[in-house]
């Protein structure tokens, strides 16, 4: 395993070295030496690790706030969609019904557009067209990824709402809760719990999706690694480092989700 | 609440509920009054409209036509705040419909806290008193899934009672229970009737109807066919459909 890795590594370094006009050699001691040199060159000198650190900060920031926005937006859109489906038959024609129909149309339109186009294109449209006047890349990225995520979250939550037995709804209404308050206190918490794994998965996807932020010049983790690569002319170290950091984050959050799921399951044994 | 014992609290006039245009007449002109302190038991064959009638009383079903007056207010009118009125009509369902994500005590205090603006401490204190009454105070912090069917239904009853309603509606509260658990739920309902609660119960428990009911309504095909004291209904039925129904169930 180790010898495979080191030969892989020396091969990569060889290719990279070719490109940079360096020479390379193959003995084991040399490999560890060049590994060390490479590490120092890519991360330590000129404090290049700061690109990764700062990039990671940006990635977290964008992901966190986009997820927050996505959840809020997703809940609102899911509520509109499922309320329309639930109420359209029993509502009397009138202003309220018209308004709900209108919102339902907007929600469907939003879902179609967002889910029908690549997120990187949405990000670029947001940055270069919609918010062309703004220079706040982080904010634009949060909005773009938030709106994107909201569409997927909405469908996840909607399926969760639809899966709750109608008796729960009637129990809430019969106590005197209005439609919205029944949703908030009774339906959404259960739906949320049911779809939590799917939502967490969406969050994990989001972390990885923000890696296209570099398209609008935002220096997230991926872009940070790429900048190091362009400075040191060596691709292996920075890119593998970036990949490992994503991997650790994703594994960490997946683990958290498993723990959370277990705790939730305990409550309805 | 202005009504005294014996005053009409719910008045139903020519209530109709149609599905699919006019092809299914779940209720076909029901007229009756329910008085404070009465225990009205509704019986009848499957599909006769018992549930539809009961669920119309708190507008879980919207009637096609007719009026329902609750404590002097026409609840079918658009101007009525139905959520306020529902707070005064507790409902118990066949399948309990406890909130599985909340503990027993939270199931009971949700309404009083959120709708009645009661403090958490007060709501919990009052819920504990109710739990005491049904012998389940030690299960306050359990989740519904940890209870037996009979226990669940007893909780469903006190959850509705926690809102301090004027009327209690029951839709076949014992039909989903294992036979050995029916008794404990009926016992709670009996106590409730004794305490003077106004009750409307759809049930197949003829023993309960006879012993606890103050009036029995027999429905068939969306209509009230016969209504009378339990004594008269069970010993001296008039309509032949009631006679044949009783022959089947007794
Ligand atoms: N949503 C609905 N759509 C169409 N028909 C309905 C609907 N709900 C009820 N019905 C019909 O209305 C009639 C009365 O139903 P209801 O549930 O009130 O009867 P029930 O007396 O409660 O019967 P059961 O003893 O089986 O509970 C039945 O014929 C039923 O099929
Ligand atoms: Mg029924």
Coordinates of C-alpha atoms and ligand atoms in Angstrom, one line a residue:
Chain A
X1 CA 0.0 0.0 0.0
X2 CA 2.6 2.5 1.1
X3 CA 4.9 1.5 -1.8
X4 CA 2.0 1.9 -4.2
X5 CA 1.3 5.3 -2.8
X6 CA 4.9 6.4 -3.0
X7 CA 5.3 5.3 -6.5
X8 CA 2.0 7.0 -7.4
X9 CA 3.3 10.0 -5.7
X10 CA 6.7 10.1 -7.3
X11 CA 4.9 9.6 -10.7
X12 CA 2.8 12.6 -10.0
X13 CA 5.7 14.6 -8.8
X14 CA 7.7 13.5 -11.8
X15 CA 5.0 14.8 -14.1
X16 CA 4.6 18.0 -12.1
X17 CA 8.4 18.4 -11.9
X18 CA 8.6 18.0 -15.7
X19 CA 6.2 20.8 -16.1
X20 CA 8.1 22.9 -13.7
X21 CA 11.4 22.0 -15.3
X22 CA 12.8 20.2 -12.3
X23 CA 14.5 16.8 -12.2
X24 CA 13.4 14.0 -10.1
X25 CA 14.8 10.8 -8.8
X26 CA 13.3 7.6 -7.5
X27 CA 14.9 6.2 -4.3
X28 CA 12.7 5.9 -1.1
X29 CA 14.7 8.4 1.0
X30 CA 14.5 10.9 -1.8
X31 CA 10.7 10.4 -2.0
X32 CA 10.3 11.3 1.6
X33 CA 12.6 14.2 1.2
X34 CA 10.7 15.5 -1.8
X35 CA 7.4 14.9 0.0
X36 CA 8.6 17.1 2.8
X37 CA 9.9 19.7 0.4
X38 CA 6.6 19.7 -1.5
X39 CA 4.6 20.0 1.7
X40 CA 6.7 22.9 2.9
X41 CA 6.6 24.5 -0.6
X42 CA 2.8 24.1 -0.9
X43 CA 1.6 24.9 2.6
X44 CA 4.3 26.4 4.8
X45 CA 6.2 28.8 2.7
X46 CA 4.6 32.2 2.3
X47 CA 2.0 30.8 4.7
X48 CA 0.2 29.2 1.8
X49 CA -1.9 27.1 4.2
X50 CA -3.8 30.3 4.8
X51 CA -5.4 29.9 1.4
X52 CA -6.9 26.6 2.6
X53 CA -7.8 28.0 6.0
X54 CA -9.4 31.1 4.7
X55 CA -11.1 29.2 1.9
X56 CA -12.5 26.7 4.4
X57 CA -13.9 29.7 6.4
X58 CA -15.6 31.0 3.2
X59 CA -16.9 27.5 2.3
X60 CA -18.4 27.1 5.8
X61 CA -19.8 30.6 5.8
X62 CA -21.5 30.2 2.4
X63 CA -22.7 26.7 3.2
X64 CA -24.1 27.6 6.6
X65 CA -26.0 30.7 5.6
X66 CA -27.1 29.1 2.3
X67 CA -28.5 26.1 4.1
X68 CA -30.3 28.4 6.5
X69 CA -31.8 30.3 3.7
X70 CA -32.6 27.1 1.8
X71 CA -34.4 25.6 4.8
X72 CA -36.5 28.8 5.4
X73 CA -37.3 29.1 1.7
X74 CA -37.9 25.4 1.4
X75 CA -40.4 25.4 4.3
X76 CA -42.3 28.3 2.8
X77 CA -42.4 26.8 -0.6
X78 CA -43.4 23.4 0.7
X79 CA -46.1 25.0 2.8
X80 CA -47.5 26.8 -0.2
X81 CA -47.4 23.7 -2.4
X82 CA -48.9 21.3 0.1
X83 CA -51.5 23.9 1.4
X84 CA -52.6 24.4 -2.2
X85 CA -52.9 20.6 -2.7
X86 CA -54.7 20.2 0.6
X87 CA -57.0 23.2 0.5
X88 CA -57.9 23.7 -3.2
X89 CA -60.9 21.5 -3.1
X90 CA -62.4 22.7 0.2
X91 CA -61.7 26.4 -0.1
X92 CA -64.5 28.6 -1.3
X93 CA -63.7 30.6 -4.4
X94 CA -62.5 34.1 -3.5
X95 CA -59.5 36.3 -2.8
X96 CA -57.7 33.9 -0.4
X97 CA -58.0 31.0 -2.9
X98 CA -56.8 33.2 -5.8
X99 CA -53.9 34.3 -3.7
X100 CA -52.9 30.8 -2.8
X101 CA -53.2 29.7 -6.4
X102 CA -51.0 32.6 -7.4
X103 CA -48.3 31.7 -4.8
X104 CA -48.6 28.1 -5.9
X105 CA -47.9 29.1 -9.4
X106 CA -44.8 31.1 -8.4
X107 CA -43.6 28.2 -6.3
X108 CA -43.9 25.8 -9.1
X109 CA -42.2 28.2 -11.5
X110 CA -39.3 28.6 -9.0
X111 CA -38.9 24.8 -8.6
X112 CA -38.9 24.3 -12.4
X113 CA -36.3 26.9 -13.1
X114 CA -34.0 26.0 -10.2
X115 CA -34.1 22.3 -10.7
X116 CA -33.9 22.6 -14.4
X117 CA -30.6 24.4 -14.6
X118 CA -27.1 23.8 -13.2
X119 CA -26.2 25.5 -10.0
X120 CA -23.0 27.0 -11.4
X121 CA -25.0 28.7 -14.1
X122 CA -27.4 30.1 -11.5
X123 CA -24.4 31.3 -9.5
X124 CA -23.0 33.1 -12.5
X125 CA -26.3 34.6 -13.4
X126 CA -26.7 35.8 -9.9
X127 CA -23.2 37.4 -9.8
X128 CA -22.8 38.8 -13.3
X129 CA -26.4 39.7 -14.0
X130 CA -28.9 39.9 -11.1
X131 CA -26.4 41.3 -8.6
X132 CA -24.0 42.8 -11.1
X133 CA -23.9 46.0 -9.0
X134 CA -22.8 44.2 -5.9
X135 CA -19.3 43.3 -5.1
X136 CA -20.1 41.2 -2.1
X137 CA -19.2 37.8 -3.5
X138 CA -19.9 35.9 -0.3
X139 CA -23.4 37.4 0.0
X140 CA -24.2 36.7 -3.7
X141 CA -23.0 33.1 -3.3
X142 CA -25.1 32.6 -0.2
X143 CA -28.2 33.9 -2.0
X144 CA -27.5 31.8 -5.1
X145 CA -26.8 28.6 -3.2
X146 CA -29.6 29.3 -0.8
X147 CA -32.1 29.7 -3.5
X148 CA -30.8 26.6 -5.2
X149 CA -30.9 24.5 -2.1
X150 CA -34.4 25.9 -1.2
X151 CA -35.9 24.2 -4.2
X152 CA -34.6 20.8 -3.2
X153 CA -35.4 21.3 0.4
X154 CA -38.9 22.3 -0.5
X155 CA -39.6 19.0 -2.3
X156 CA -38.0 17.0 0.5
X157 CA -40.2 18.8 3.1
X158 CA -43.3 18.6 0.9
X159 CA -42.9 14.8 0.7
X160 CA -42.5 14.8 4.4
X161 CA -45.7 16.8 5.0
X162 CA -47.6 14.5 2.6
X163 CA -46.5 11.5 4.5
X164 CA -48.1 12.6 7.8
X165 CA -51.4 10.9 8.5
X166 CA -54.4 13.2 8.0
X167 CA -55.6 12.3 11.5
X168 CA -52.8 14.4 12.9
X169 CA -54.1 17.3 11.0
X170 CA -57.6 16.8 12.1
X171 CA -56.5 16.3 15.8
X172 CA -54.8 19.7 15.6
X173 CA -57.7 21.4 13.9
X174 CA -60.2 19.9 16.4
X175 CA -58.2 21.4 19.3
X176 CA -58.7 24.8 17.7
X177 CA -55.4 25.3 15.9
X178 CA -55.8 27.1 12.6
X179 CA -54.4 25.6 9.4
X180 CA -51.0 27.4 9.7
X181 CA -50.6 26.8 13.4
X182 CA -51.4 23.1 13.0
X183 CA -48.7 23.0 10.4
X184 CA -46.2 24.7 12.6
X185 CA -46.8 22.9 15.9
X186 CA -47.9 19.5 14.7
X187 CA -47.2 18.6 11.1
X188 CA -43.9 20.3 10.3
X189 CA -42.1 18.9 13.4
X190 CA -43.1 15.4 12.4
X191 CA -42.4 15.9 8.8
X192 CA -39.1 17.4 9.6
X193 CA -38.1 14.5 11.7
X194 CA -39.1 12.1 9.0
X195 CA -37.1 13.8 6.3
X196 CA -34.1 14.8 8.5
X197 CA -31.8 12.2 6.8
X198 CA -32.7 13.5 3.4
X199 CA -32.3 17.1 4.6
X200 CA -28.9 16.4 6.1
X201 CA -27.9 14.7 2.9
X202 CA -28.9 17.9 1.0
X203 CA -26.7 19.9 3.4
X204 CA -23.8 17.6 2.7
X205 CA -24.4 18.0 -1.1
X206 CA -24.5 21.7 -0.6
X207 CA -21.0 21.7 1.1
X208 CA -19.7 20.0 -2.0
X209 CA -21.6 22.2 -4.4
X210 CA -20.2 25.4 -3.1
X211 CA -16.9 24.2 -4.6
X212 CA -17.9 26.0 -7.9
X213 CA -17.8 29.3 -6.1
X214 CA -14.5 30.0 -7.9
X215 CA -16.5 30.7 -11.0
X216 CA -17.3 34.1 -9.7
X217 CA -13.9 34.6 -8.1
X218 CA -14.9 33.7 -4.6
X219 CA -12.0 32.2 -2.8
X220 CA -13.5 29.2 -1.1
X221 CA -11.7 26.0 -0.1
X222 CA -11.5 24.7 -3.7
X223 CA -10.3 28.0 -5.1
X224 CA -7.8 28.3 -2.3
X225 CA -6.3 24.9 -3.3
X226 CA -6.3 25.9 -6.9
X227 CA -4.5 29.2 -6.1
X228 CA -1.8 27.3 -4.3
X229 CA -1.5 25.0 -7.4
X230 CA -1.1 27.9 -9.7
X231 CA 1.6 29.4 -7.4
X232 CA 3.7 26.3 -6.8
X233 CA 3.0 24.5 -10.1
X234 CA 2.4 21.4 -8.2
X235 CA -1.1 20.0 -8.3
X236 CA -0.9 16.9 -6.1
X237 CA -0.5 18.3 -2.6
X238 CA -3.0 21.2 -2.7
X239 CA -5.7 19.3 -4.5
X240 CA -5.4 16.1 -2.5
X241 CA -5.4 18.3 0.6
X242 CA -8.6 20.0 -0.5
X243 CA -10.2 16.7 -1.3
X244 CA -9.3 15.3 2.1
X245 CA -10.7 18.3 3.9
X246 CA -14.0 17.9 2.1
X247 CA -14.0 14.2 2.9
X248 CA -13.3 14.8 6.6
X249 CA -16.2 17.4 6.8
X250 CA -18.6 15.1 5.0
X251 CA -17.7 12.1 7.1
X252 CA -18.1 14.2 10.2
X253 CA -21.5 15.5 9.3
X254 CA -22.7 12.1 8.1
X255 CA -21.7 10.7 11.5
X256 CA -23.6 13.5 13.3
X257 CA -26.7 12.7 11.2
X258 CA -26.5 9.0 12.2
X259 CA -26.3 10.0 15.9
X260 CA -29.2 12.4 15.5
X261 CA -31.3 9.9 13.7
X262 CA -30.7 7.4 16.5
X263 CA -31.7 9.9 19.1
X264 CA -34.9 10.8 17.2
X265 CA -35.7 7.2 16.8
X266 CA -35.5 6.6 20.5
X267 CA -38.3 9.1 21.0
X268 CA -40.8 7.1 19.0
X269 CA -40.0 3.6 20.0
Chain B
X1 CA -70.7 29.8 28.1
X2 CA -74.2 31.0 28.8
X3 CA -76.2 27.8 28.6
X4 CA -77.6 26.2 31.7
X5 CA -78.1 22.4 32.1
X6 CA -81.0 21.5 29.9
X7 CA -80.6 24.4 27.5
X8 CA -80.0 23.7 23.8
X9 CA -76.3 24.0 23.1
X10 CA -76.1 22.6 19.6
X11 CA -78.9 23.0 17.2
X12 CA -78.8 21.3 13.8
X13 CA -81.2 22.2 11.1
X14 CA -81.8 20.3 7.8
X15 CA -78.1 19.4 7.6
X16 CA -77.0 17.9 4.2
X17 CA -73.7 16.7 3.0
X18 CA -73.3 15.5 -0.6
X19 CA -70.2 14.1 -2.3
X20 CA -69.7 13.9 -6.0
X21 CA -72.4 16.4 -6.8
X22 CA -75.5 14.7 -5.5
X23 CA -74.6 11.1 -6.1
X24 CA -73.5 10.4 -2.5
X25 CA -75.8 11.7 0.2
X26 CA -73.8 11.2 3.4
X27 CA -76.3 13.4 5.3
X28 CA -79.7 13.9 3.8
X29 CA -81.5 16.5 6.0
X30 CA -80.6 16.0 9.7
X31 CA -82.4 18.1 12.3
X32 CA -81.9 17.7 16.0
X33 CA -81.0 19.6 19.2
X34 CA -78.4 18.7 21.7
X35 CA -78.9 20.0 25.2
X36 CA -76.4 20.8 27.9
X37 CA -75.6 17.7 30.0
X38 CA -77.0 15.3 27.5
X39 CA -75.2 12.1 26.5
X40 CA -76.4 11.5 23.0
X41 CA -75.4 8.2 21.5
X42 CA -75.5 7.8 17.7
X43 CA -75.9 4.3 16.3
X44 CA -76.6 2.9 12.9
X45 CA -75.2 0.7 10.2
X46 CA -71.9 1.3 8.4
X47 CA -72.1 4.2 5.9
X48 CA -75.2 5.6 7.5
X49 CA -73.6 9.0 8.0
X50 CA -72.7 8.9 11.7
X51 CA -69.2 10.1 11.4
X52 CA -70.1 12.7 8.8
X53 CA -72.7 14.1 11.2
X54 CA -70.4 14.1 14.2
X55 CA -67.6 15.7 12.2
X56 CA -69.9 18.4 10.8
X57 CA -70.6 19.5 14.4
X58 CA -67.1 21.0 14.6
X59 CA -66.9 21.6 10.9
X60 CA -64.2 19.0 10.1
X61 CA -66.7 18.4 7.3
X62 CA -68.2 21.4 5.7
X63 CA -71.9 20.7 5.2
X64 CA -73.4 21.2 1.7
X65 CA -76.4 23.0 3.2
X66 CA -78.3 23.5 6.5
X67 CA -77.2 25.2 9.7
X68 CA -75.5 24.3 12.9
X69 CA -75.9 26.7 15.8
X70 CA -73.5 26.3 18.7
X71 CA -74.3 28.3 21.9
X72 CA -76.3 30.7 19.8
X73 CA -73.7 31.2 17.0
X74 CA -74.2 29.9 13.5
X75 CA -70.9 28.1 13.0
X76 CA -71.5 27.5 9.2
X77 CA -71.5 31.3 8.7
X78 CA -68.4 32.7 7.0
X79 CA -68.0 35.3 9.7
X80 CA -67.6 32.8 12.5
X81 CA -64.1 32.1 13.9
X82 CA -64.3 28.3 13.8
X83 CA -61.0 27.9 15.6
X84 CA -62.3 29.7 18.6
X85 CA -65.4 27.5 18.6
X86 CA -63.5 24.3 18.2
X87 CA -61.6 25.1 21.4
X88 CA -64.9 24.5 23.1
X89 CA -65.7 21.2 21.4
X90 CA -63.3 18.4 22.3
X91 CA -63.0 15.5 19.8
X92 CA -61.9 12.0 20.3
X93 CA -61.0 9.8 17.3
X94 CA -61.2 6.2 16.6
X95 CA -57.4 6.1 16.0
X96 CA -56.5 8.3 18.9
X97 CA -54.4 10.7 16.8
X98 CA -52.0 11.5 19.6
X99 CA -49.0 13.6 18.5
X100 CA -46.2 11.1 18.3
X101 CA -43.4 13.6 18.5
X102 CA -44.6 15.0 21.9
X103 CA -44.6 13.4 25.3
X104 CA -48.0 12.8 27.0
X105 CA -47.8 15.9 29.0
X106 CA -46.8 18.0 26.0
X107 CA -49.7 16.5 24.0
X108 CA -52.0 17.8 26.7
X109 CA -50.5 21.2 27.3
X110 CA -49.9 22.2 23.7
X111 CA -53.5 23.5 23.2
X112 CA -53.9 25.2 26.5
X113 CA -50.5 27.0 26.2
X114 CA -50.6 28.0 22.6
X115 CA -54.4 28.6 22.2
X116 CA -55.5 29.6 25.7
X117 CA -52.4 31.5 26.6
X118 CA -52.0 29.5 29.8
X119 CA -48.6 29.4 31.5
X120 CA -46.6 26.2 31.2
X121 CA -46.7 25.6 34.9
X122 CA -50.5 26.1 35.1
X123 CA -51.1 23.9 32.1
X124 CA -49.0 21.1 33.5
X125 CA -50.6 21.3 36.9
X126 CA -54.0 21.0 35.3
X127 CA -52.9 18.2 33.0
X128 CA -51.6 16.3 36.0
X129 CA -54.9 16.5 37.7
X130 CA -56.6 15.1 34.5
X131 CA -54.0 12.4 34.3
X132 CA -54.6 11.5 37.9
X133 CA -58.3 11.1 37.0
X134 CA -57.5 8.5 34.3
X135 CA -54.8 6.8 36.4
X136 CA -51.9 7.7 34.0
X137 CA -50.1 10.4 35.9
X138 CA -46.9 8.2 36.0
X139 CA -46.8 8.2 32.2
X140 CA -46.7 11.9 31.8
X141 CA -43.2 11.9 30.3
X142 CA -43.7 8.9 28.1
X143 CA -44.2 9.1 24.3
X144 CA -47.5 7.9 22.8
X145 CA -45.8 4.9 21.2
X146 CA -44.9 3.6 24.6
X147 CA -48.5 3.3 25.6
X148 CA -51.1 0.6 25.0
X149 CA -54.2 1.4 22.8
X150 CA -56.5 1.8 25.8
X151 CA -54.0 4.1 27.5
X152 CA -53.6 6.1 24.3
X153 CA -57.4 6.6 24.0
X154 CA -57.6 7.7 27.7
X155 CA -54.9 10.2 27.0
X156 CA -56.7 11.4 23.9
X157 CA -59.8 12.0 26.0
X158 CA -57.9 14.0 28.7
X159 CA -56.0 15.9 26.0
X160 CA -59.4 17.1 24.7
X161 CA -60.5 17.8 28.2
X162 CA -57.4 19.9 28.9
X163 CA -59.0 22.6 26.7
X164 CA -61.9 22.7 29.1
X165 CA -64.5 22.2 26.4
X166 CA -68.3 22.5 26.7
X167 CA -69.0 19.5 24.5
X168 CA -67.1 16.3 23.8
X169 CA -67.5 14.5 20.5
X170 CA -66.5 10.8 20.2
X171 CA -66.2 8.9 16.9
X172 CA -66.1 5.2 17.7
X173 CA -63.5 5.7 20.5
X174 CA -63.3 1.9 21.3
X175 CA -63.5 0.4 17.8
X176 CA -59.8 0.3 17.3
X177 CA -59.1 -1.3 20.7
X178 CA -58.3 -4.9 21.7
X179 CA -61.4 -6.2 23.5
X180 CA -59.7 -6.2 26.9
X181 CA -59.0 -2.5 26.6
X182 CA -62.5 -1.3 25.7
X183 CA -63.7 -1.3 29.4
X184 CA -61.1 1.1 30.7
X185 CA -62.0 3.7 28.0
X186 CA -65.7 3.3 28.5
X187 CA -65.1 3.7 32.3
X188 CA -63.5 7.1 31.7
X189 CA -66.4 8.1 29.4
X190 CA -68.8 7.1 32.1
X191 CA -67.1 9.2 34.7
X192 CA -67.1 12.1 32.3
X193 CA -70.9 11.7 31.7
X194 CA -71.5 11.5 35.4
X195 CA -69.6 14.8 35.9
X196 CA -72.2 16.4 33.7
X197 CA -70.2 16.8 30.5
X198 CA -72.3 17.2 27.3
X199 CA -71.3 14.3 25.1
X200 CA -72.1 13.1 21.5
X201 CA -70.8 9.6 20.9
X202 CA -70.8 7.5 17.8
X203 CA -70.4 3.9 19.1
X204 CA -71.2 0.3 18.6
X205 CA -71.1 -0.3 22.4
X206 CA -74.8 -0.9 23.0
X207 CA -74.2 -1.5 26.7
X208 CA -72.7 1.9 27.0
X209 CA -75.6 3.5 25.0
X210 CA -78.1 1.8 27.3
X211 CA -76.3 2.5 30.6
X212 CA -74.9 6.0 30.0
X213 CA -76.8 7.5 27.2
X214 CA -79.6 10.0 27.9
X215 CA -80.8 9.8 24.3
X216 CA -80.1 7.4 21.4
X217 CA -80.2 8.5 17.8
X218 CA -80.5 5.8 15.1
X219 CA -79.3 6.9 11.7
X220 CA -79.6 5.2 8.3
X221 CA -78.9 6.5 4.8
X222 CA -78.0 9.9 6.0
X223 CA -81.1 10.5 8.0
X224 CA -82.2 10.2 11.6
X225 CA -84.7 7.4 11.5
X226 CA -85.5 7.3 15.2
X227 CA -84.5 9.0 18.4
X228 CA -85.5 8.3 21.9
X229 CA -84.4 7.4 25.4
X230 CA -82.2 4.3 25.5
X231 CA -85.0 2.5 27.3
X232 CA -87.4 3.1 24.5
X233 CA -84.9 2.4 21.7
X234 CA -83.8 -0.9 23.0
X235 CA -87.0 -2.3 24.5
X236 CA -89.6 -0.7 22.2
X237 CA -88.1 0.1 18.8
X238 CA -90.6 1.5 16.3
X239 CA -88.9 1.6 12.9
X240 CA -88.3 -1.8 11.2
X241 CA -84.8 -0.8 10.1
X242 CA -83.9 -0.1 13.8
X243 CA -85.5 -3.4 14.7
X244 CA -83.4 -5.3 12.2
X245 CA -80.3 -3.3 13.1
X246 CA -80.7 -4.2 16.8
X247 CA -81.2 -7.8 16.0
X248 CA -77.8 -7.8 14.2
X249 CA -75.9 -6.0 16.9
X250 CA -77.4 -7.3 20.1
Ligands
LIG1 N1 -64.7 12.0 1.4 C1 -65.8 11.3 0.9 N2 -66.0 11.1 -0.4 C2 -67.0 10.4 -0.8 N3 -67.9 9.8 -0.1 C3 -67.8 9.8 1.3 C4 -66.7 10.6 1.8 N4 -66.8 10.5 3.2 C5 -67.9 9.7 3.4 N5 -68.4 9.3 2.3 C6 -69.7 8.5 2.2 O1 -70.6 9.0 3.0 C7 -71.4 8.0 3.6 C8 -71.4 8.2 5.1 O2 -70.1 8.0 5.6 P1 -69.8 8.0 7.2 O3 -68.3 7.8 7.3 O4 -70.4 9.2 7.8 O5 -70.6 6.7 7.7 P2 -70.5 6.0 9.1 O6 -71.9 5.9 9.6 O7 -69.6 6.8 10.0 O8 -70.0 4.6 8.8 P3 -69.0 3.7 9.7 O9 -69.8 3.0 10.7 O10 -68.5 2.7 8.7 O11 -67.9 4.5 10.3 C9 -70.8 6.7 3.2 O12 -71.6 6.2 2.1 C10 -69.4 7.1 2.7 O13 -69.0 6.2 1.7
LIG2 MG1 -67.7 6.4 11.0

